[in-house]
Short mmCIF file of C-alpha atoms in Angstrom, two decimals:
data_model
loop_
_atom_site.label_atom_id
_atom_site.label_comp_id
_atom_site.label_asym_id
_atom_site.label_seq_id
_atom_site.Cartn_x
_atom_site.Cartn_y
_atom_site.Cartn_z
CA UNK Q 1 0.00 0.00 0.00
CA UNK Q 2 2.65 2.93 1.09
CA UNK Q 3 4.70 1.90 -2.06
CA UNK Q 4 1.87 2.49 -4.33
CA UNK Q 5 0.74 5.22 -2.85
CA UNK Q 6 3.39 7.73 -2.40
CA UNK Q 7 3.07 8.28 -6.16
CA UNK Q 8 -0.33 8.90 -6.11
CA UNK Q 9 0.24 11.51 -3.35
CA UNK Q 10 2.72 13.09 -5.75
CA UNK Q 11 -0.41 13.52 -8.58
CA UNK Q 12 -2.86 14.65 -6.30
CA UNK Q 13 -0.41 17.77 -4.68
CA UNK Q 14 0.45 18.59 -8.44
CA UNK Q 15 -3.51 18.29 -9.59
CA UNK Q 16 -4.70 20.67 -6.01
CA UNK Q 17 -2.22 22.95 -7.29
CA UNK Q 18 -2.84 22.59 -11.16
CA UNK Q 19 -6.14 23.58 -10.28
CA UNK Q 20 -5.99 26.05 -7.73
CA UNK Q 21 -4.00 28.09 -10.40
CA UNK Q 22 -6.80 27.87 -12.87
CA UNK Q 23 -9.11 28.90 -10.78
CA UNK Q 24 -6.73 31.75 -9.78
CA UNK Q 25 -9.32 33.33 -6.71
CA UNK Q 26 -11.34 32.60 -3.66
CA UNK Q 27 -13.94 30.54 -5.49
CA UNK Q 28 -14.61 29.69 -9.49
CA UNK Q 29 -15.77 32.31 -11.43
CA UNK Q 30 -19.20 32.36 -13.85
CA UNK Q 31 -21.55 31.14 -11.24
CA UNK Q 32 -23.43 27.63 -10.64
CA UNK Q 33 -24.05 26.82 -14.52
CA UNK Q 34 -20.64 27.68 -15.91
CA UNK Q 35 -19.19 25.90 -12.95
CA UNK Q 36 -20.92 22.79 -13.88
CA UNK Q 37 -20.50 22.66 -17.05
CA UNK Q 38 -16.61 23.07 -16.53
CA UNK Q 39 -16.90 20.40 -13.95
CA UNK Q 40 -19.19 18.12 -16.46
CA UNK Q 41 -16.47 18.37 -19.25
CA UNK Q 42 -14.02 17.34 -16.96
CA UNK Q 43 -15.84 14.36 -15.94
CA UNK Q 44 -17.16 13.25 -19.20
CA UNK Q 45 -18.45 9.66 -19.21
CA UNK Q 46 -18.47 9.13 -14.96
CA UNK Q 47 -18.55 4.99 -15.36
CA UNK Q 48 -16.72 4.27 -18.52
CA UNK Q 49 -16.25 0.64 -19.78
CA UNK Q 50 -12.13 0.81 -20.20
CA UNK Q 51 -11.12 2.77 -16.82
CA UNK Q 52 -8.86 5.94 -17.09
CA UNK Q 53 -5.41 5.97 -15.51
CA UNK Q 54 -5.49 9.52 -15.22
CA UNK Q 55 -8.55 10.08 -13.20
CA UNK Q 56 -7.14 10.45 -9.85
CA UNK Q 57 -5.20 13.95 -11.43
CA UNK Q 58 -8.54 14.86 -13.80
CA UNK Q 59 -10.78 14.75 -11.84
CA UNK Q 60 -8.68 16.12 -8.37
CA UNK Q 61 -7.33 19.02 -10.67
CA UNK Q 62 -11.74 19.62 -11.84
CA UNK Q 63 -12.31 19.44 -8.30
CA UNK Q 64 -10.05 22.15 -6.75
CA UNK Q 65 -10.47 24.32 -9.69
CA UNK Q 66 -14.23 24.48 -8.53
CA UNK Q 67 -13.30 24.62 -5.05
CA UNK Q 68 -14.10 27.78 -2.87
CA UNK Q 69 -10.58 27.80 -1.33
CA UNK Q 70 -10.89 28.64 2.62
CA UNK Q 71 -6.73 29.32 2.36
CA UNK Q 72 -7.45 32.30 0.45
CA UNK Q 73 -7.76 35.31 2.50
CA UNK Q 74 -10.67 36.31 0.93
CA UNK Q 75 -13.26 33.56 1.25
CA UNK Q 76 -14.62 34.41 4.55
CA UNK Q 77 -18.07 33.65 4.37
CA UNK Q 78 -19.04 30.64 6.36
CA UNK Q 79 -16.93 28.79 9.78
CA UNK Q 80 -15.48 26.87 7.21
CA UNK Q 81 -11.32 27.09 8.14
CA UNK Q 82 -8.63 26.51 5.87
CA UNK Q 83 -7.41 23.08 7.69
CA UNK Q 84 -3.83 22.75 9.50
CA UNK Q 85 -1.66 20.70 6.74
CA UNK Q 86 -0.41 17.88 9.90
CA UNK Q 87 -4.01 17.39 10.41
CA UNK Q 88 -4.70 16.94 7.37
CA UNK Q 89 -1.74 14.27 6.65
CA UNK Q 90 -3.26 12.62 9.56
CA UNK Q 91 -6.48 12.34 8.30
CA UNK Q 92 -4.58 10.86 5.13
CA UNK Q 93 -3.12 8.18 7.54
CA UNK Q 94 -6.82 7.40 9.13
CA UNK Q 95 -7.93 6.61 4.91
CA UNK Q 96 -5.21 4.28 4.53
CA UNK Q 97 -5.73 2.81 7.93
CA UNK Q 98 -9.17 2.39 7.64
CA UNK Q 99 -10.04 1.64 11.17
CA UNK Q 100 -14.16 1.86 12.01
CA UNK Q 101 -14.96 2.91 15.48
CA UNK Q 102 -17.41 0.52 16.19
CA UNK Q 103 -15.88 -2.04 17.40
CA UNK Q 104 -12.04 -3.04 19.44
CA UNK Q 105 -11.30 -5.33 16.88
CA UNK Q 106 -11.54 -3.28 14.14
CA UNK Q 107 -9.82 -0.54 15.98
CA UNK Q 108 -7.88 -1.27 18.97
CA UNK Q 109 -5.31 1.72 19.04
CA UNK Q 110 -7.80 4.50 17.65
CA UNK Q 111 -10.48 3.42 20.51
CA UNK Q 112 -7.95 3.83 23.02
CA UNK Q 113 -6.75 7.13 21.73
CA UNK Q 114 -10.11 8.10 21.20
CA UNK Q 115 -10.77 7.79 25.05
CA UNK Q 116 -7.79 9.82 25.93
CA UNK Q 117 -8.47 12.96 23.78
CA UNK Q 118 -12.03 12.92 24.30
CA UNK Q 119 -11.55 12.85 28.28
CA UNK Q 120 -9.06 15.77 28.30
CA UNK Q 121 -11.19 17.57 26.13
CA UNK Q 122 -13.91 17.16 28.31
CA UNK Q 123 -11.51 18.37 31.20
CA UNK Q 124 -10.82 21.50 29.10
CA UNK Q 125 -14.18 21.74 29.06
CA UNK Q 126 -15.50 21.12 32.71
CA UNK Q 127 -11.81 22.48 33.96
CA UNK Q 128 -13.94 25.10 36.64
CA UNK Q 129 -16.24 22.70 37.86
CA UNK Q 130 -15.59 21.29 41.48
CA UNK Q 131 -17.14 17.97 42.00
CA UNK Q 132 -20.60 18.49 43.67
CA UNK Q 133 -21.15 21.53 41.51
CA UNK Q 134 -24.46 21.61 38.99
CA UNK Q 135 -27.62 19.65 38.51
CA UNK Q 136 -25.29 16.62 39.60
CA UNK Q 137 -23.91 17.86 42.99
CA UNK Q 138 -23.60 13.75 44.19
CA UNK Q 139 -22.84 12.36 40.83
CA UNK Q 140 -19.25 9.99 41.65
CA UNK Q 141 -19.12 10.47 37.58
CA UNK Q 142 -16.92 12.48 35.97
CA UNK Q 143 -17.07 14.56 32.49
CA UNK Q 144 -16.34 12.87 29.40
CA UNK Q 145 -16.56 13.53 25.46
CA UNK Q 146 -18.22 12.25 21.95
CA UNK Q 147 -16.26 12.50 18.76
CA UNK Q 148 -19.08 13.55 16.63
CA UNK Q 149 -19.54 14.86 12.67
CA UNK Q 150 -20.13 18.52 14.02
CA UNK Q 151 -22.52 20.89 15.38
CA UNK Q 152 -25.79 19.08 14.40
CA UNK Q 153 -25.23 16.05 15.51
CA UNK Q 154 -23.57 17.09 18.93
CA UNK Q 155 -26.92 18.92 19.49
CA UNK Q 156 -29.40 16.05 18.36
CA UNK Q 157 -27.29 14.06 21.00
CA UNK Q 158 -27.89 16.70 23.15
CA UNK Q 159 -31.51 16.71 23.12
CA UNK Q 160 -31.64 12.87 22.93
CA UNK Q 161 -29.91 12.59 26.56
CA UNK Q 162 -32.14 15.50 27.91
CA UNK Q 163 -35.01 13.12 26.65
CA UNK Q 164 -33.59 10.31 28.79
CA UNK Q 165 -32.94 11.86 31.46
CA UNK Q 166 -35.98 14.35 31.81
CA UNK Q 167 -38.77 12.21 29.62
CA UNK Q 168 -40.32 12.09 26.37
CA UNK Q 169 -42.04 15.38 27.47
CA UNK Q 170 -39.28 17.60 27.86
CA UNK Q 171 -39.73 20.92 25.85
CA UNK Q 172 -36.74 23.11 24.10
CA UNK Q 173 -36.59 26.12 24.67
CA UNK Q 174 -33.83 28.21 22.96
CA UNK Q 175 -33.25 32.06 21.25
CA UNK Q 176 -34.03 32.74 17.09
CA UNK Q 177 -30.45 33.10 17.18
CA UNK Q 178 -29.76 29.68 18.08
CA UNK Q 179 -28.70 27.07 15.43
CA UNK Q 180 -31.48 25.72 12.69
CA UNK Q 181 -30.09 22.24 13.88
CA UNK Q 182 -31.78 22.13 17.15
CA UNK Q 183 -35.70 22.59 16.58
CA UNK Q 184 -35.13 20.23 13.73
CA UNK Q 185 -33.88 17.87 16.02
CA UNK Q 186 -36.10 18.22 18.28
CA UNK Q 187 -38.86 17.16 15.94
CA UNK Q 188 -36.36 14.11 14.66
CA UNK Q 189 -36.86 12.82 18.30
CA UNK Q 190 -40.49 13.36 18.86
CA UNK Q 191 -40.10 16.23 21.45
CA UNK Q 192 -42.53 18.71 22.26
CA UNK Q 193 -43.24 21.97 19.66
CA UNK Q 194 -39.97 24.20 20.82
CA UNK Q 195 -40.03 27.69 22.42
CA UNK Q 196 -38.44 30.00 20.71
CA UNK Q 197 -37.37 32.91 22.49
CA UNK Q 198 -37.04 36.51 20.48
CA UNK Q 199 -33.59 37.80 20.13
CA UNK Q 200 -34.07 41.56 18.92
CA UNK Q 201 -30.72 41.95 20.47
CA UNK Q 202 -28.87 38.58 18.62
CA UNK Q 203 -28.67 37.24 22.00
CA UNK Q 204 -31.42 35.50 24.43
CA UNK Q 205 -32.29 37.80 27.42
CA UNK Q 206 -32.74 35.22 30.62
CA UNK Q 207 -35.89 37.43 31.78
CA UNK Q 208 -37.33 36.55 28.48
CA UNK Q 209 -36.11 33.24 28.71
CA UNK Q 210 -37.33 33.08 32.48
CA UNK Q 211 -40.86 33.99 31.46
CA UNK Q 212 -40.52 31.06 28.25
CA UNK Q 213 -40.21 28.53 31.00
CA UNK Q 214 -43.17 26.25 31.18
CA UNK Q 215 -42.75 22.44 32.65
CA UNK Q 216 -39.48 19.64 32.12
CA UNK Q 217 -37.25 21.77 30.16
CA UNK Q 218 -33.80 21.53 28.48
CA UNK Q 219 -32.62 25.06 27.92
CA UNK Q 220 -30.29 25.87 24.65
CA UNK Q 221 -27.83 28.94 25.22
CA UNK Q 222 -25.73 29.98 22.06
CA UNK Q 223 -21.91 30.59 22.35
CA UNK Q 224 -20.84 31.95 19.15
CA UNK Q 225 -24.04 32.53 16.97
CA UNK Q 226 -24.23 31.53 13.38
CA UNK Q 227 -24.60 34.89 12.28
CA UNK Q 228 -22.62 37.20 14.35
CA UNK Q 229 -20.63 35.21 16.67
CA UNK Q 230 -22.12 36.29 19.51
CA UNK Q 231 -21.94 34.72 23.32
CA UNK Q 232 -25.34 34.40 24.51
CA UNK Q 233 -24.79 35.81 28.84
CA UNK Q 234 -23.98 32.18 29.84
CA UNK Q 235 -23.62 32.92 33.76
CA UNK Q 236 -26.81 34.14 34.31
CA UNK Q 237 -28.71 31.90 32.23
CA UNK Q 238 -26.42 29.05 33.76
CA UNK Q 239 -28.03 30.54 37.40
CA UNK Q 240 -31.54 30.27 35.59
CA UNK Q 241 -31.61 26.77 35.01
CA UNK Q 242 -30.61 25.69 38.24
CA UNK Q 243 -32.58 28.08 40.55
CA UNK Q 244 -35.51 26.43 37.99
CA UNK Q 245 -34.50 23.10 37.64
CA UNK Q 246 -34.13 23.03 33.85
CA UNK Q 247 -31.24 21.12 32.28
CA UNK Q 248 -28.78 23.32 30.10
CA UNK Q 249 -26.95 22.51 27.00
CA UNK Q 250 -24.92 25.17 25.24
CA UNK Q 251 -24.02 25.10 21.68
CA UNK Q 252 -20.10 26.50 21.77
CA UNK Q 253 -19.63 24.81 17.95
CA UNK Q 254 -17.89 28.41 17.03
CA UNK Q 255 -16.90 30.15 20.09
CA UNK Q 256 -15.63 26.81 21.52
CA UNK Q 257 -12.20 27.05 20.96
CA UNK Q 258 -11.96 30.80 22.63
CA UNK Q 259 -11.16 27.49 25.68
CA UNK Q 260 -7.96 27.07 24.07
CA UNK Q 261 -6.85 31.10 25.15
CA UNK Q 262 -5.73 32.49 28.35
CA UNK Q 263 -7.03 36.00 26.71
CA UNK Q 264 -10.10 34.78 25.38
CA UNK Q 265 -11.80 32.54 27.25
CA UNK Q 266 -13.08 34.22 30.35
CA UNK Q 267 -16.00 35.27 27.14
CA UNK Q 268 -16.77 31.64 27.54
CA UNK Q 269 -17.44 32.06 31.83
CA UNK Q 270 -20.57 29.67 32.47
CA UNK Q 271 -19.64 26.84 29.87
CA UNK Q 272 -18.65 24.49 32.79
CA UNK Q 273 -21.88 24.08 34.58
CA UNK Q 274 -23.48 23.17 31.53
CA UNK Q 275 -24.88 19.50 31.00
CA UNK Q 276 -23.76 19.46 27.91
CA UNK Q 277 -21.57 21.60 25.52
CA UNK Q 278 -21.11 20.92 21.95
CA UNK Q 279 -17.98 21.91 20.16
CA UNK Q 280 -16.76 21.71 16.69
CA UNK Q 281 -12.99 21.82 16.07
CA UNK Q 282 -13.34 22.46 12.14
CA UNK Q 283 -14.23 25.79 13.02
CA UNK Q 284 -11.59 27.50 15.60
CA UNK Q 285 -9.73 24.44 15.34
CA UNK Q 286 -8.00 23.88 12.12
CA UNK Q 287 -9.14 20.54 11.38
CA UNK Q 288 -10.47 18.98 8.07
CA UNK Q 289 -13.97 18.13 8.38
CA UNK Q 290 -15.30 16.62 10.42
CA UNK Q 291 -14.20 17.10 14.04
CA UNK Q 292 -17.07 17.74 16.38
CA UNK Q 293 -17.70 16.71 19.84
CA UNK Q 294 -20.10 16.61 22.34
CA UNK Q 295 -18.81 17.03 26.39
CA UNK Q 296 -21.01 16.10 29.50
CA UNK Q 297 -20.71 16.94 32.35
CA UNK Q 298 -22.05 13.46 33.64
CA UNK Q 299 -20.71 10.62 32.02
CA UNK Q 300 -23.63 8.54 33.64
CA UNK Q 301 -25.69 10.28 31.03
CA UNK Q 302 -24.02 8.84 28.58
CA UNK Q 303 -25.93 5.21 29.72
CA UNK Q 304 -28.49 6.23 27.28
CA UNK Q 305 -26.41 5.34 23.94
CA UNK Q 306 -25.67 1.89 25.00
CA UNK Q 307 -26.90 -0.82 22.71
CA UNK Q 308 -26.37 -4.36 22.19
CA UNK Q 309 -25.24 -5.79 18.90
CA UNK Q 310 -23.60 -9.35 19.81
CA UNK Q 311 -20.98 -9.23 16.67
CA UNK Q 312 -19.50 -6.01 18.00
CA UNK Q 313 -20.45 -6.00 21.64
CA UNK Q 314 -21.33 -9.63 23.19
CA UNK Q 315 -22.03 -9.54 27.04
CA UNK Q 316 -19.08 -12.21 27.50
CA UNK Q 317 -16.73 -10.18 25.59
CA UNK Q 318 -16.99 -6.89 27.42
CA UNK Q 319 -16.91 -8.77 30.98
CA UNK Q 320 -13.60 -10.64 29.70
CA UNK Q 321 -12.30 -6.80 28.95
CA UNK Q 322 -13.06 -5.60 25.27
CA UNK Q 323 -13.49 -2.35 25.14
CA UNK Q 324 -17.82 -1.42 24.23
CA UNK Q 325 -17.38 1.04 21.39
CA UNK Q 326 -21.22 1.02 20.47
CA UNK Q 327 -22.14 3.32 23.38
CA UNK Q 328 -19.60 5.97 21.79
CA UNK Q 329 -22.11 7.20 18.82
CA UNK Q 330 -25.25 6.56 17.77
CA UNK Q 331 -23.37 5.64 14.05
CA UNK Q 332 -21.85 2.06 13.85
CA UNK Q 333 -19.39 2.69 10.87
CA UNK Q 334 -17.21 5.78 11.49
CA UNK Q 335 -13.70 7.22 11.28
CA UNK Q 336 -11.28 7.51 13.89
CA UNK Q 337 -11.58 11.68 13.58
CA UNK Q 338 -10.01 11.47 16.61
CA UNK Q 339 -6.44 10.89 15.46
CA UNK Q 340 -6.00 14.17 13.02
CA UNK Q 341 -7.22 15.84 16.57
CA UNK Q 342 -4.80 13.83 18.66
CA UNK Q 343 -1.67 15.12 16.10
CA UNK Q 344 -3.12 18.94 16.51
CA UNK Q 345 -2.97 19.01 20.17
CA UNK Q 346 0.38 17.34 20.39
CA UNK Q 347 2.19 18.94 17.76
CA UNK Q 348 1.05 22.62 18.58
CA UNK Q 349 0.84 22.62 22.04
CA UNK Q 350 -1.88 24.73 24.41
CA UNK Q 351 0.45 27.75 23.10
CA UNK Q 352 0.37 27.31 19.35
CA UNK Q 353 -3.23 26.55 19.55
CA UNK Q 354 -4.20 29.40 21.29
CA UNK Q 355 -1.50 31.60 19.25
CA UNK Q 356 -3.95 30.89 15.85
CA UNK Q 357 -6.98 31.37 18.01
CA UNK Q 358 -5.85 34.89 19.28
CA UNK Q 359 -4.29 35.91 15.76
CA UNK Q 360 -7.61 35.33 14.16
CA UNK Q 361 -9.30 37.00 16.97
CA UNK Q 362 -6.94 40.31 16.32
CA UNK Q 363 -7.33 40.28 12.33
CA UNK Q 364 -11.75 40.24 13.22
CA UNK Q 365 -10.64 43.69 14.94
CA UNK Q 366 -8.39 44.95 12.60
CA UNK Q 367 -11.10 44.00 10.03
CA UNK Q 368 -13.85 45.84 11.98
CA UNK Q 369 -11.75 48.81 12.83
CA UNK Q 370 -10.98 48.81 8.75
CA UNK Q 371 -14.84 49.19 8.13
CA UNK Q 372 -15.45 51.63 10.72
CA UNK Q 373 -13.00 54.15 10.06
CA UNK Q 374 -13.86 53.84 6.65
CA UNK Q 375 -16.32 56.32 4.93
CA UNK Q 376 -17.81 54.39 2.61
CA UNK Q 377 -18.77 51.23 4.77
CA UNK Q 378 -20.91 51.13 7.90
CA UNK Q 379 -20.27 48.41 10.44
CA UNK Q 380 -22.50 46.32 12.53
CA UNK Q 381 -21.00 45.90 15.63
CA UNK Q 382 -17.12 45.21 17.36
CA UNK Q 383 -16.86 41.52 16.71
CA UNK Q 384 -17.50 39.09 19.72
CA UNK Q 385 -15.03 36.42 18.03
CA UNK Q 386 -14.06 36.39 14.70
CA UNK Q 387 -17.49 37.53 12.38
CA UNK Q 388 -17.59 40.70 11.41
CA UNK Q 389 -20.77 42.69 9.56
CA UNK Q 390 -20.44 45.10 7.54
CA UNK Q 391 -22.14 46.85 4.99
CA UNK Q 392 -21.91 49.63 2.41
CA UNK Q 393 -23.08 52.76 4.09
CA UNK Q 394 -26.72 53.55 2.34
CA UNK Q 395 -26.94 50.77 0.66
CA UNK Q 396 -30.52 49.01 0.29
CA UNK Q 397 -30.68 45.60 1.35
CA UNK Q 398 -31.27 44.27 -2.25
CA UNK Q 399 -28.28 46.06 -3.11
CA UNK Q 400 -26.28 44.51 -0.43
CA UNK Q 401 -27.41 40.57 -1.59
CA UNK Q 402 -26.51 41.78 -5.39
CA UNK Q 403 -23.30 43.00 -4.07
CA UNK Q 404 -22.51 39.06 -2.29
CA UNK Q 405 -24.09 38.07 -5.51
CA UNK Q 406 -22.15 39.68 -8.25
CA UNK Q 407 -18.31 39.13 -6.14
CA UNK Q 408 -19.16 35.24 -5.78
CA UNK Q 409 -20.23 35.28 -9.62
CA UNK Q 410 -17.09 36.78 -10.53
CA UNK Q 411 -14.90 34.29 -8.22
CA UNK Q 412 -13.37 37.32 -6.54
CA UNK Q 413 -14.34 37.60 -3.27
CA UNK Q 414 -16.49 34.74 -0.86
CA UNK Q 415 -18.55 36.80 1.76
CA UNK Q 416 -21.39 35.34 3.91
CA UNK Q 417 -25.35 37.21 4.17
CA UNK Q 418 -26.78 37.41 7.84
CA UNK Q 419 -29.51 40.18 9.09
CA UNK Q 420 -29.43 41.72 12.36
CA UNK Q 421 -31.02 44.54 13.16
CA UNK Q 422 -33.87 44.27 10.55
CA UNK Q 423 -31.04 44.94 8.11
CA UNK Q 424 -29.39 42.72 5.74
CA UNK Q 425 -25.25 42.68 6.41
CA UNK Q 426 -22.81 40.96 4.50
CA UNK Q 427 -20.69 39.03 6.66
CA UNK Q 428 -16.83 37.98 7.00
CA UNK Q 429 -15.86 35.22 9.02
CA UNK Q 430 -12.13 35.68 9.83
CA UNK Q 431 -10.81 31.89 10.25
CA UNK Q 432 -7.70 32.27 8.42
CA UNK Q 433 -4.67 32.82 11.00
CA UNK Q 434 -2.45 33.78 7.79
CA UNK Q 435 -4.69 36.78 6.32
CA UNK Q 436 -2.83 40.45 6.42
CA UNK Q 437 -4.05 43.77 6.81
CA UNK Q 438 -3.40 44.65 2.95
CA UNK Q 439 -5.76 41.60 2.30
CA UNK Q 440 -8.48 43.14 4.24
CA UNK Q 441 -7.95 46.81 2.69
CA UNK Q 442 -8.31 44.38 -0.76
CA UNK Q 443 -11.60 42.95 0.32
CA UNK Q 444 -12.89 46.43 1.28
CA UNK Q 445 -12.13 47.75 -2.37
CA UNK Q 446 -13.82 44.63 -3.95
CA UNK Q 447 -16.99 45.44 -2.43
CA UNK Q 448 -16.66 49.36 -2.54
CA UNK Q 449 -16.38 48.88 -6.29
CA UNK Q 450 -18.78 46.27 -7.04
CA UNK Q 451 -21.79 48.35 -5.03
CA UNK Q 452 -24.36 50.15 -7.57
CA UNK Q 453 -23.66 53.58 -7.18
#
């Protein structure tokens, strides 16, 4: 296998960068139908009868030169990072390896890894909770971790062990500026019609919330909203739910990784008294998707997932010592995402990790200070993490979407949509620990001279 593949690796490095040249910007230029027709005649016949030798380099080279490029300092529209390179050769290892998660015979080094990460994650997590403290103040348990695809499924877990532990009749309640993921999961598991809590403000108001309270409920509090990356007031809805006996989750997918500064994370004051806390490390995290995970606070919660499946988990087995893996996810088949994770936090340390957190941090501000000093451009707010809106000073709001609409058609420029306010504001998302001053000045221009004057 590593003789025949190191080769390969050779043609696909020349293709990405054969095609990143063609594309020669933040994302392909011409729009969805000139992008797949470009794609389509690279393709041509997608099951031929005589195979081609050269696929891996056509159709890797068609690939990136349709790609929007997150490396490029000026696709900032979405939490979508460029990924660390030594997580991504680690994720190249976990393809060739081809270990599934599901059970200790198909994976008996990843599993144990896996339970070593996700427990000092969860530590990271839980690091300012004495034991006693909580909803669980006798609980002998201890916090512990999911590896998870991302956000949405961290959240649907969520819910699911607020379900078990609270009943079938336990209610949501959560902000408009929470994530679409969690009232759709919420139907997915047969819970109660949410309560969704106004947000004029972009973040949930605990006397609102207070007053939303009605019966069993599992409270959702936002750290590091979709839109603007803001920190919903953690402590005091944190004091809510336990002064009314609700159970909390918060959804820290974004502002998550502020955990990994010493000058950031006191935004994130609250997390640790949370039930559960979902994180995504493919966001403020550098990894290639996907790289989510879901903390509790309780790892007796976690009872909830286990299943019996006597190929993968027979009774006699696990009392003679093999390690139960089927408790670990509610997916059977899945990747060891735990290892490109694993080689992150080793090879950069607490200090390089929360070097690229703080850098990205300081280019939001530069960004936003750009925009405000700037004539020409109004801007939303100071950024909370690393989104900033911004839009061209009396501009209509149809004017604003052509504006997103006419860079992304010409490949120049990637920049996100959100409305706050009542206003529509284009949005950059600042994820790149690489991008320069002069960059931002560029991205300015772009928009300044694409707006209809």
């Amino acid at each position: 296998m590593h003789t025949s593949l190191r080769p390969l690796l050779d043609t696909v490095l020349d293709a990405l960068e054969e095609g990143t040249r063609l594309r020669s910007g933040p994302l392909p230029a011409g729009g969805p139908t000139e992008v797949a027709e470009r794609l389509r005649s690279a393709v041509g016949d997608v099951f031929p009868d005589e195979g081609d030798p050269d696929a891996l380099r056509h159709l890797v080279r068609a690939v990136a030169e349709g790609a929007a490029d997150p490396a490029d300092p000026l696709c900032t529209a979405h939490l979508h990072c460029p990924p660390l390179a030594v997580a991504a050769a680690a994720d190249l290892a976990v393809s060739i390896l081809n270990p599934s998660m599901d059970s200790w015979d198909q994976a008996p080094a990843a599993s144990e890894l896996e339970s070593l990460v996700t427990r000092q994650l969860a530590r990271e997590v839980y690091a300012e909770t004495p034991r006693g403290a909580g909803n669980c103040a006798t609980s002998p348990h201890r916090p512990d971790a999911l590896i998870t695809t991302g956000g949405t499924e961290s959240n649907q877990i969520a819910l699911l062990l607020a379900r078990e532990t609270l009943g079938p009749g336990v209610r949501l309640v959560c902000g408009e500026n929470a994530h679409h993921s969690l009232p759709r999961s919420a139907w997915l598991l047969g819970l109660p019609e949410p309560v969704i809590v106004p947000t004029p403000t972009g973040t949930l108001d605990p006397a609102a919330l207070d007053k939303a309270l009605h019966g069993p409920s599992v409270i959702v509090a936002t750290a590091g909203t979709t839109d603007a990356g803001l920190i919903d007031p953690l402590p005091e809805i944190a004091a809510l739910c336990a002064h009314r006996g609700a159970r909390l989750h918060i959804d820290a997918a974004y502002g998550g990784g502020l955990l990994f500064s010493t000058r950031y994370r006191a935004k994130l004051t609250g997390l640790s008294v949370a039930d559960t806390v979902t994180l995504d490390l493919h966001k403020l995290g550098w990894q290639p998707v996907a790289a989510g995970l879901l903390a509790v606070r309780d790892d007796n919660d976690l009872a909830a997932l286990n299943h019996r499946a006597d190929y993968l988990n027979a009774d006699d087995d696990t009392e003679a010592g093999l390690p139960d893996l089927l408790g670990r996810s509610l997916r059977t088949t899945r990747r060891p995402d735990v290892l490109k994770i694993a080689v992150t936090l080793k090879t950069l340390g607490r200090e390089g990790l929360a070097a690229l957190v703080d850098q990205v941090c300081s280019t939001a501000q530069e960004f936003a200070a750009l925009v405000d000093r700037h004539p020409g451009f109004e801007l939303h707010a100071p950024p909370t993490i690393s989104t900033v809106l911004f839009r061209p000073a009396n501009a209509t709001d149809d004017a604003v979407a052509a504006v997103r609409r006419q860079l992304l058609t010409d490949g120049r420029a990637v920049l996100g949509r959100a409305r706050a306010a009542n206003r529509l504001w284009l949005k950059a998302t600042l994820l790149n620990p690489t991008t320069r001053p002069a960059q931002l000045t560029a991205l300015l221009h772009l928009v300044e001279g694409t707006t209809p004057r």
